[in-house]
mmCIF file of C-alpha atoms and ligand atoms in Angstrom:
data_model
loop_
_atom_site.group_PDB
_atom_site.id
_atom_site.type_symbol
_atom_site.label_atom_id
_atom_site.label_comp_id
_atom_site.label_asym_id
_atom_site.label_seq_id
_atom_site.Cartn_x
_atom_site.Cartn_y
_atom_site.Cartn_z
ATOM 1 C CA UNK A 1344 17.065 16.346 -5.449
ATOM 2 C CA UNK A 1345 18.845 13.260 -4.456
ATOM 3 C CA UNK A 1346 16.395 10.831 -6.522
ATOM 4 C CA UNK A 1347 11.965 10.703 -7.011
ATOM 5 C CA UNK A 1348 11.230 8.815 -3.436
ATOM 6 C CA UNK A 1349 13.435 12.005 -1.609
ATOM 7 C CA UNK A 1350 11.600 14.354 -4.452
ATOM 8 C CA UNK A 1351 7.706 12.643 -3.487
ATOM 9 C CA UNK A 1352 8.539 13.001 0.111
ATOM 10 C CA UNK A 1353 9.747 16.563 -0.045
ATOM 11 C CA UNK A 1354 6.291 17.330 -1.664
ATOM 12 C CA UNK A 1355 4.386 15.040 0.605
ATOM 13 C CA UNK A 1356 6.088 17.578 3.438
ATOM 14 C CA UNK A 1357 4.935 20.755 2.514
ATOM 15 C CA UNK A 1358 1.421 19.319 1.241
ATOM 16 C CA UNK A 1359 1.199 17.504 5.275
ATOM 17 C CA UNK A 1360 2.164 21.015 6.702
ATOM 18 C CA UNK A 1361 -0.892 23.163 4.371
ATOM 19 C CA UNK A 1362 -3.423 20.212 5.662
ATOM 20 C CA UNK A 1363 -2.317 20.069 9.032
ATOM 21 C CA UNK A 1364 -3.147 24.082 9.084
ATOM 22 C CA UNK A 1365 -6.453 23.732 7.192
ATOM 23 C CA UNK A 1366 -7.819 21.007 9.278
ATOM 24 C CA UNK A 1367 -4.998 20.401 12.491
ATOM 25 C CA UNK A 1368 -7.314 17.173 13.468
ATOM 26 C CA UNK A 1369 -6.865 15.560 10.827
ATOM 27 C CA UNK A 1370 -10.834 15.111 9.678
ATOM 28 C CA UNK A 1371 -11.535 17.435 6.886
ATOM 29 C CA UNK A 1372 -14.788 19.016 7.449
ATOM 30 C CA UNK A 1373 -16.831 17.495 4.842
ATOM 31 C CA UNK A 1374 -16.029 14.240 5.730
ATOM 32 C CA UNK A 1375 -18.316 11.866 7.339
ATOM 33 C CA UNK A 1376 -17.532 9.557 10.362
ATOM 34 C CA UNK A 1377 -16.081 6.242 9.216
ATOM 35 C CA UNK A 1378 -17.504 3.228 10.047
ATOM 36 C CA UNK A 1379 -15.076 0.993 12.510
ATOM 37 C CA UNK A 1380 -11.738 -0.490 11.251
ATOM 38 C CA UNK A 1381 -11.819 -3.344 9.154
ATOM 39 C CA UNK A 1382 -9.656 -5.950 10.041
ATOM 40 C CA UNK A 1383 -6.934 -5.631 7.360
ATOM 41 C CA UNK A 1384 -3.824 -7.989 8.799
ATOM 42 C CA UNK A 1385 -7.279 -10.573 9.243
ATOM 43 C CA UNK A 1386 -8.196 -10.640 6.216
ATOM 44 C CA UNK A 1387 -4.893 -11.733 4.787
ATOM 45 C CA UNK A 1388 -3.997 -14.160 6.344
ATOM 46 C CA UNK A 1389 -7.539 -15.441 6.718
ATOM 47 C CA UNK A 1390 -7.074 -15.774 3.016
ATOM 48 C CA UNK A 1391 -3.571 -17.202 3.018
ATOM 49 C CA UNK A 1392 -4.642 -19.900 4.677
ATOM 50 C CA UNK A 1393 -6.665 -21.630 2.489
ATOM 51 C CA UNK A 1394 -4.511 -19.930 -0.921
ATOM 52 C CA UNK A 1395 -3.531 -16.656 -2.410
ATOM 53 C CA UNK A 1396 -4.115 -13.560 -0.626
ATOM 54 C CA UNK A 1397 -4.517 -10.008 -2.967
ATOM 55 C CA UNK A 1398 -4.182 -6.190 -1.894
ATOM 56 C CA UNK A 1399 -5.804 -5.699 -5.447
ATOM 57 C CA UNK A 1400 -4.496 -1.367 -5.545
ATOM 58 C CA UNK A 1401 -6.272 1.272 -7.034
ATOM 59 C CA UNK A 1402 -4.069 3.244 -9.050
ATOM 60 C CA UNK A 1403 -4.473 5.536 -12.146
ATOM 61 C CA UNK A 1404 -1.126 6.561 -12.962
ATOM 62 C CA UNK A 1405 2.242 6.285 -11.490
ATOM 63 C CA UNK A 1406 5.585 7.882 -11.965
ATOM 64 C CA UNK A 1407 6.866 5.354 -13.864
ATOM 65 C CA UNK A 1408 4.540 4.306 -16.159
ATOM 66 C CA UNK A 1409 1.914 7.549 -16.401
ATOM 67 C CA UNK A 1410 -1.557 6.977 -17.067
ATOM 68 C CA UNK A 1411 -2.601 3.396 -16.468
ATOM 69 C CA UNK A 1412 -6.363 3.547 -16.585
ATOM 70 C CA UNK A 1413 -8.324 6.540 -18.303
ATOM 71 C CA UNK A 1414 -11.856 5.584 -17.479
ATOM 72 C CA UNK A 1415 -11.018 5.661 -13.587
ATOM 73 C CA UNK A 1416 -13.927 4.623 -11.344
ATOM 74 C CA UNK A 1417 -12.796 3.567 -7.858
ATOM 75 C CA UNK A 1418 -15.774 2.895 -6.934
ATOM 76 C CA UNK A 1419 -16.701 0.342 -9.412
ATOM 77 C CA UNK A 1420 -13.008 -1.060 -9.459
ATOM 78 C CA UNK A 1421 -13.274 -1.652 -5.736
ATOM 79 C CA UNK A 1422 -16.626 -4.219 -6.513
ATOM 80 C CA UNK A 1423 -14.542 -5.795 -9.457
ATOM 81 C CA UNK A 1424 -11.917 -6.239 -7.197
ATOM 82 C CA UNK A 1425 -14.253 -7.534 -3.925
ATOM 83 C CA UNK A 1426 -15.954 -10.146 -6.799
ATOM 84 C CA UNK A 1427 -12.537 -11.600 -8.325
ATOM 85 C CA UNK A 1428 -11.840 -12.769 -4.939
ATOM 86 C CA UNK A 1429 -8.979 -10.164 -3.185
ATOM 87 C CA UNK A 1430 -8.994 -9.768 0.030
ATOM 88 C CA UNK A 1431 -8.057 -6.291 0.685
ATOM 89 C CA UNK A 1432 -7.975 -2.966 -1.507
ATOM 90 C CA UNK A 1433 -5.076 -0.711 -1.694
ATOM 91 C CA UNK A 1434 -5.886 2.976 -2.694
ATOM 92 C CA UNK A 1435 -3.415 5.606 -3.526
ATOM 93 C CA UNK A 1436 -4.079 9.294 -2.302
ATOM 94 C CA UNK A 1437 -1.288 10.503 -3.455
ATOM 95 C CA UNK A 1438 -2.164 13.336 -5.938
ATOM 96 C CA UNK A 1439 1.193 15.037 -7.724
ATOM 97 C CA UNK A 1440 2.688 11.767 -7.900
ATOM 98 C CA UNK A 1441 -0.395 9.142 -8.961
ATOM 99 C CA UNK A 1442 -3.306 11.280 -9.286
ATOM 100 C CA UNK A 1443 -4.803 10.029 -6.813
ATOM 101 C CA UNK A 1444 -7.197 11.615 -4.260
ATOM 102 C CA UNK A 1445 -8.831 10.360 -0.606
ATOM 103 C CA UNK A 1446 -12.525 10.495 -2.453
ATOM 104 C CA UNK A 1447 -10.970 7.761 -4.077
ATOM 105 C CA UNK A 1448 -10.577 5.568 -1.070
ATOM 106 C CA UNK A 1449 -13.969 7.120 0.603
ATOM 107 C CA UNK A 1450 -15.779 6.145 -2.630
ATOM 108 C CA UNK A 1451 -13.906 2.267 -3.023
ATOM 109 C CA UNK A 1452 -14.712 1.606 0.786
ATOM 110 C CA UNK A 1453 -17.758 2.428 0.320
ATOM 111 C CA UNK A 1454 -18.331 0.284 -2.809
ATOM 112 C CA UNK A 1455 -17.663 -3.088 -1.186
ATOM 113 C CA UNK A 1456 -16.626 -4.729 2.055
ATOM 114 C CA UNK A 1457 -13.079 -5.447 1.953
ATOM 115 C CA UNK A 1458 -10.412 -3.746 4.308
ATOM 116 C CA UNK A 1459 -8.532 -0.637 2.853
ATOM 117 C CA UNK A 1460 -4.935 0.647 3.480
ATOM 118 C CA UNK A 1461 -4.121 4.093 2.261
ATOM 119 C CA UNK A 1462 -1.297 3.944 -0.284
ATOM 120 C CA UNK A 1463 0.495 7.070 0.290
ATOM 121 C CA UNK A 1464 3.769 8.525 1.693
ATOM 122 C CA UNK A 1465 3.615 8.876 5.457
ATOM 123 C CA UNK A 1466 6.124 11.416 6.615
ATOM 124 C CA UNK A 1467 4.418 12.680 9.991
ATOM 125 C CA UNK A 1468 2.041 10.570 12.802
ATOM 126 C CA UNK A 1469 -0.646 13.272 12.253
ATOM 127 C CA UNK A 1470 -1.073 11.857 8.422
ATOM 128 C CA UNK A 1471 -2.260 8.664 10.777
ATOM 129 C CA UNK A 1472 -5.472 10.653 12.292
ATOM 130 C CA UNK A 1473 -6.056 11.434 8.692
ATOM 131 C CA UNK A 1474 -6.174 8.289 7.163
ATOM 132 C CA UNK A 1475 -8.650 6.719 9.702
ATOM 133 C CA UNK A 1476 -10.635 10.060 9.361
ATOM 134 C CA UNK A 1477 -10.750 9.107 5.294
ATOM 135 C CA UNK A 1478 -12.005 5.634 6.330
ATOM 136 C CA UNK A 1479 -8.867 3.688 6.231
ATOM 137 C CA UNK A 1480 -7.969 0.124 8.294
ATOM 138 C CA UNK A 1481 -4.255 0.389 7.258
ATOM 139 C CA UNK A 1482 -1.151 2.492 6.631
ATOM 140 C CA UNK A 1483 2.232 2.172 4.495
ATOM 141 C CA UNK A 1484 5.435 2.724 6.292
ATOM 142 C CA UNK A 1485 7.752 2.700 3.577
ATOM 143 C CA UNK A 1486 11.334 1.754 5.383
ATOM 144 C CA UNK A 1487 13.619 3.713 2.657
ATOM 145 C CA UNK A 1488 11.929 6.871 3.319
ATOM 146 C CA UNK A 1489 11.874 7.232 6.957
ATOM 147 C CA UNK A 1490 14.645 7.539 9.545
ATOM 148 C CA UNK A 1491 14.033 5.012 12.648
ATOM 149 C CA UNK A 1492 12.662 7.587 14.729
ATOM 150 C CA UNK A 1493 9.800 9.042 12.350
ATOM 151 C CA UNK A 1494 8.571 5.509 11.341
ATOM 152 C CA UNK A 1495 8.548 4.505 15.207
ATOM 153 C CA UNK A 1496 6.478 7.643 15.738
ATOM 154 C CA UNK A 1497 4.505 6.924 13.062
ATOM 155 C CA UNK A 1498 3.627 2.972 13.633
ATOM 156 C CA UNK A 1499 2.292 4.145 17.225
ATOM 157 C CA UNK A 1500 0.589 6.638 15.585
ATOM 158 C CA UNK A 1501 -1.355 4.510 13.443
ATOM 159 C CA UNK A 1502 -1.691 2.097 16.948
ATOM 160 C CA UNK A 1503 -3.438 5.151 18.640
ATOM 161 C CA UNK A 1504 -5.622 4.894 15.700
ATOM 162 C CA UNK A 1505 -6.767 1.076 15.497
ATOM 163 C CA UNK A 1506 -4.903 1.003 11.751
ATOM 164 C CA UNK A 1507 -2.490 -1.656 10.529
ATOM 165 C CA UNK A 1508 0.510 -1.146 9.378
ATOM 166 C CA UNK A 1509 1.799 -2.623 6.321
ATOM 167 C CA UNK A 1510 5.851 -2.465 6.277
ATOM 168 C CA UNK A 1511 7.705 -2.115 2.995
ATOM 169 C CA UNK A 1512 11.244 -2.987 2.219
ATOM 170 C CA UNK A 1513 13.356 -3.395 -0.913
ATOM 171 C CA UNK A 1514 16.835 -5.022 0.276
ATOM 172 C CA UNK A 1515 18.037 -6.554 3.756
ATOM 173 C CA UNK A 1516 19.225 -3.467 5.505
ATOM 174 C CA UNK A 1517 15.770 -2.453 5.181
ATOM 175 C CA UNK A 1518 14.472 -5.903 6.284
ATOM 176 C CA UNK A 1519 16.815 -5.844 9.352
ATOM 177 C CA UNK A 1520 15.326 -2.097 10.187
ATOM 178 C CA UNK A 1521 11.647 -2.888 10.077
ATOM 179 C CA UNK A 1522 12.414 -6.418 12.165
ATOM 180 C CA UNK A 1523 14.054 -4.772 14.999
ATOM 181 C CA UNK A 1524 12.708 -1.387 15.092
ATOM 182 C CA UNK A 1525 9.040 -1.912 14.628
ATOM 183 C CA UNK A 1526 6.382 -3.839 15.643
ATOM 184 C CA UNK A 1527 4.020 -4.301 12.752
ATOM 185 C CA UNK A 1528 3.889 -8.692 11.531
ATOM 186 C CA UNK A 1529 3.106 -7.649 7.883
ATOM 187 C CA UNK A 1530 5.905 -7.017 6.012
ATOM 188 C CA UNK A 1531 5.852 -6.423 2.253
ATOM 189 C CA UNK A 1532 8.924 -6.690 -0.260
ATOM 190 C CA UNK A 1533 8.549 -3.801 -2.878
ATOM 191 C CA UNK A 1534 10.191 -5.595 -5.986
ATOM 192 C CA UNK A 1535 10.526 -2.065 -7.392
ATOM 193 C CA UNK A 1536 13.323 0.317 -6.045
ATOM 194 C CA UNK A 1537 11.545 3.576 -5.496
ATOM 195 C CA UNK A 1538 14.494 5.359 -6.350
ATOM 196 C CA UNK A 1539 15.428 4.068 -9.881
ATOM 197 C CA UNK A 1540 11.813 2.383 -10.515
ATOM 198 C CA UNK A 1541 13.498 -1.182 -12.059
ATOM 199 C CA UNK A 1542 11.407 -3.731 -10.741
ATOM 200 C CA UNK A 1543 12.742 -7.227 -10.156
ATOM 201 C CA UNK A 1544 10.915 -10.293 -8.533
ATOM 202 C CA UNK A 1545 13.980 -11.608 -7.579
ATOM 203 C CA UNK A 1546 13.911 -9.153 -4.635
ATOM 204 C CA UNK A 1547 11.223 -11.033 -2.808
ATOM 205 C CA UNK A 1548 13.097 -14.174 -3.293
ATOM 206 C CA UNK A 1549 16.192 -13.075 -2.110
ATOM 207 C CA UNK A 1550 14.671 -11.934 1.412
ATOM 208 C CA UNK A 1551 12.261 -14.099 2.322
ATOM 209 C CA UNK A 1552 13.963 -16.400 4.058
ATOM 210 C CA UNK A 1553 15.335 -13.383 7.008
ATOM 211 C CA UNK A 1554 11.255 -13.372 7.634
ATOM 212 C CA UNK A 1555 9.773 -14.827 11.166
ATOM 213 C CA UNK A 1556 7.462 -17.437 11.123
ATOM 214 C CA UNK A 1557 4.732 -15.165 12.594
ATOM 215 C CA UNK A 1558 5.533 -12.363 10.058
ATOM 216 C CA UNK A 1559 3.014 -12.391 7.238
ATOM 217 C CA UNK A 1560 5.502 -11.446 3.787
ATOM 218 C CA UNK A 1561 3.442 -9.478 1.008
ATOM 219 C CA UNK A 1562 5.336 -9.510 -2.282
ATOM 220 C CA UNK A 1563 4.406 -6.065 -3.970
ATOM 221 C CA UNK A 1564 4.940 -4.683 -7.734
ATOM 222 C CA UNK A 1565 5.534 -6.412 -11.287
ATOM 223 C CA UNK A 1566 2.888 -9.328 -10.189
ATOM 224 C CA UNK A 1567 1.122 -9.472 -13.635
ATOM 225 C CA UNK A 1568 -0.096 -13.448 -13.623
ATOM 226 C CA UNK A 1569 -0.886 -16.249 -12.181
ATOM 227 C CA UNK A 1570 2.055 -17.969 -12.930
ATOM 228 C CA UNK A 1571 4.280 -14.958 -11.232
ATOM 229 C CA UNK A 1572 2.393 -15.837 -7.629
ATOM 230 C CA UNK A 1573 3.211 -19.868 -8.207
ATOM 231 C CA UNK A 1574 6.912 -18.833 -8.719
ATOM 232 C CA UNK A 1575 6.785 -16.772 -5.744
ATOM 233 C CA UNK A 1576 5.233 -19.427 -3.690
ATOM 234 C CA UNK A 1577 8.073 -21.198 -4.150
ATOM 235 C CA UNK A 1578 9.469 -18.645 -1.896
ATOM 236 C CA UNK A 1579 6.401 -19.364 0.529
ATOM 237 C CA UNK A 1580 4.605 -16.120 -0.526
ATOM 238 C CA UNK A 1581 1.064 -16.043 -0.408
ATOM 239 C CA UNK A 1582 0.386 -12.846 -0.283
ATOM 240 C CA UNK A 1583 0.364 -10.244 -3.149
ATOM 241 C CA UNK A 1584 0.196 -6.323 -3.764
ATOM 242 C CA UNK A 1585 -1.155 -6.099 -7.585
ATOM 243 C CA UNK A 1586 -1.978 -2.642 -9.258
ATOM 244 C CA UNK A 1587 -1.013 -1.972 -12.914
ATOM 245 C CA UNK A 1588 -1.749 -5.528 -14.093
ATOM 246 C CA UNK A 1589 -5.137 -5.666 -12.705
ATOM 247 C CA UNK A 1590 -6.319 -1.762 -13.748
ATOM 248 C CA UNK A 1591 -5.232 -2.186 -17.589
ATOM 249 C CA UNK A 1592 -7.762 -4.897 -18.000
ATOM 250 C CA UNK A 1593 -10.935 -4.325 -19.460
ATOM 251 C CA UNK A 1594 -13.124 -7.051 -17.314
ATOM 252 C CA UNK A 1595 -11.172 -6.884 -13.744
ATOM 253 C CA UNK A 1596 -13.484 -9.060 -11.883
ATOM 254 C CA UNK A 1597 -11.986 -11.826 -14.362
ATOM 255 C CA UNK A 1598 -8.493 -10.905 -14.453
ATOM 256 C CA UNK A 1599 -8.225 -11.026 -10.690
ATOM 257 C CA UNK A 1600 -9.790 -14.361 -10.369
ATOM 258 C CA UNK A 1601 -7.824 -15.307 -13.288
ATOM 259 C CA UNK A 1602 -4.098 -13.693 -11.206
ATOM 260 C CA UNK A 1603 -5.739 -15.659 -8.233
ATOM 261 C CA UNK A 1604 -6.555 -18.960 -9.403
ATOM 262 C CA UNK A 1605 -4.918 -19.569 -12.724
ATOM 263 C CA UNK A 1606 -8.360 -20.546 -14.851
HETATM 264 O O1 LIG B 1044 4.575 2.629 -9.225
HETATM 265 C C1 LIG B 1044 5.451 3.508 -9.275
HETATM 266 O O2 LIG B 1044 5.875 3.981 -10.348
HETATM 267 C C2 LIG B 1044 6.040 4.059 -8.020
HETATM 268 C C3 LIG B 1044 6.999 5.048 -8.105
HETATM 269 C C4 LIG B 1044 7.540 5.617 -6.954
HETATM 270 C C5 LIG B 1044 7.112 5.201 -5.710
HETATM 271 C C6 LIG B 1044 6.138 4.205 -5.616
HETATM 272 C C7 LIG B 1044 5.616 3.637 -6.743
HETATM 273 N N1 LIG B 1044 4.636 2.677 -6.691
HETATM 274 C C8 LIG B 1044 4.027 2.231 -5.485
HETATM 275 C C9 LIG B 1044 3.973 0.764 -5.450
HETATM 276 O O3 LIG B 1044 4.763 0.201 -4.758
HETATM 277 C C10 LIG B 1044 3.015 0.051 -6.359
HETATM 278 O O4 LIG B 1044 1.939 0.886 -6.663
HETATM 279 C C11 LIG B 1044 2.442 -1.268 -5.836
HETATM 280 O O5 LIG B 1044 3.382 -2.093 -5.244
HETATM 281 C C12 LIG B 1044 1.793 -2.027 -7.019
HETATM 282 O O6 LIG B 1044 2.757 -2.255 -8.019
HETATM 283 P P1 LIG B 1044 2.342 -2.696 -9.490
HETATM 284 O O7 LIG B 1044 1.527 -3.952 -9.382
HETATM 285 O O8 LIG B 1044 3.627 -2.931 -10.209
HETATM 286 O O9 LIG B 1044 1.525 -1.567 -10.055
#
């Protein structure tokens, strides 16, 4: 295996192919109908404009770092997250990788009133009828992982499906892809490469300036203060994907109004 993204998306493959047998339109049986999109894009930069925006994630363990949080309960990180102030939730569903599951983002939606996206690897359009079946407002399109084709297909995919698409990118080839061949004005910079896991904020800093005025730039991984979103405002980020910082703290209401507002 060529490195852990190619290795997650291999897996993500063959797990898409069993569901896609199991339940081909893409709403398990024992789920319920979701309620209507929330506006995710909205919400962002409703709260950019007046200061910093957060995609506060749900996440119990990742590849890199293992377990992050043992007493896991999406439900009631969701609220902690809604009161702290973020404007969005991010919730991974990725289970070999993360351990994480979609009663995890059923459960957080339905905890609060903030838009979700559905943190996984998208390797096929018919993951998009899925994720709005689950109750999510947004996808991932992660740029690295996808030829031009696939993520094309999959961006109109998640169209078809009133979701938004969030666009990730680590360096400028990357940026240059998801600015020509899609159509998605939220772009985030993944300060971690996905196929070593170093994480550098530097990253964001180097490509925000080949963003678009109309683009909306998320800076994603290693945000772990308040003083880490200043610096990156320098960059004119005001937008932020926070997981690991936020779950290892005991009260996370307070931490994320703490990441958000520096007191
Ligand atoms: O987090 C990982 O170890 C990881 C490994 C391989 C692919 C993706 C991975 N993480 C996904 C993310 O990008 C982060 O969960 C997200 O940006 C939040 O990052 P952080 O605040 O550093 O937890």
């Amino acid at each position: 295996m060529a490195n852990k993204l190619d290795e997650i998306c291999a897996t993500k493959r063959d797990e898409v192919a069993a569901r896609k047998l199991s339940y081909p339109s893409g709403r398990r049986p024992d789920w319920a109908d979701p309620s209507p999109v929330r506006g995710f894009e909205a919400a962002l930069r409703t709260k950019a404009e007046g200061g910093f925006a957060l995609i506060a994630e749900i996440k119990k363990a990742s590849p890199s770092k293992g377990l992050i949080r043992a007493d896991f309960d999406p439900a009631a990180h969701a609220a902690a997250y809604q009161a702290g102030g973020a404007a969005c939730l991010s919730v991974l569903t990725d289970a070999p990788y993360f351990q994480g599951h979609e009663d995890y983002l059923i459960a957080a939606r339905a905890a609060c009133a903030l838009p979700v996206i559905r943190k996984d690897f998208m390797v096929d359009p018919w993951q998009c009828a899925e994720a709005r079946a689950m109750g999510a407002d947004a996808i991932l399109i992660i740029v690295a992982a996808l030829e031009d084709v696939a993520m094309v297909e999959i961006e109109a995919a998640a169209r078809e499906h009133d979701l938004d698409v969030l666009v990730e990118v680590h360096d400028e080839a990357e940026m240059e892809r998801a600015l020509t061949r899609l159509q998605s004005k939220l772009i985030g910079v993944n300060n971690r490469n996905l196929k070593t896991f170093e994480v550098d904020l530097a990253t964001t800093e180097r490509l925000a300036g080949m963003v678009p005025e109309d683009v909306l730039l998320v800076c994603e991984s290693g945000i772990s203060s308040h003083a880490d979103c200043v610096r990156m405002a320098q960059s004119g980020v005001r937008t932020f994907l926070v997981g690991e910082s936020l779950m290892r703290q005991a009260d996370v209401a307070a931490a994320t109004h703490l990441l958000l507002n520096g007191a």
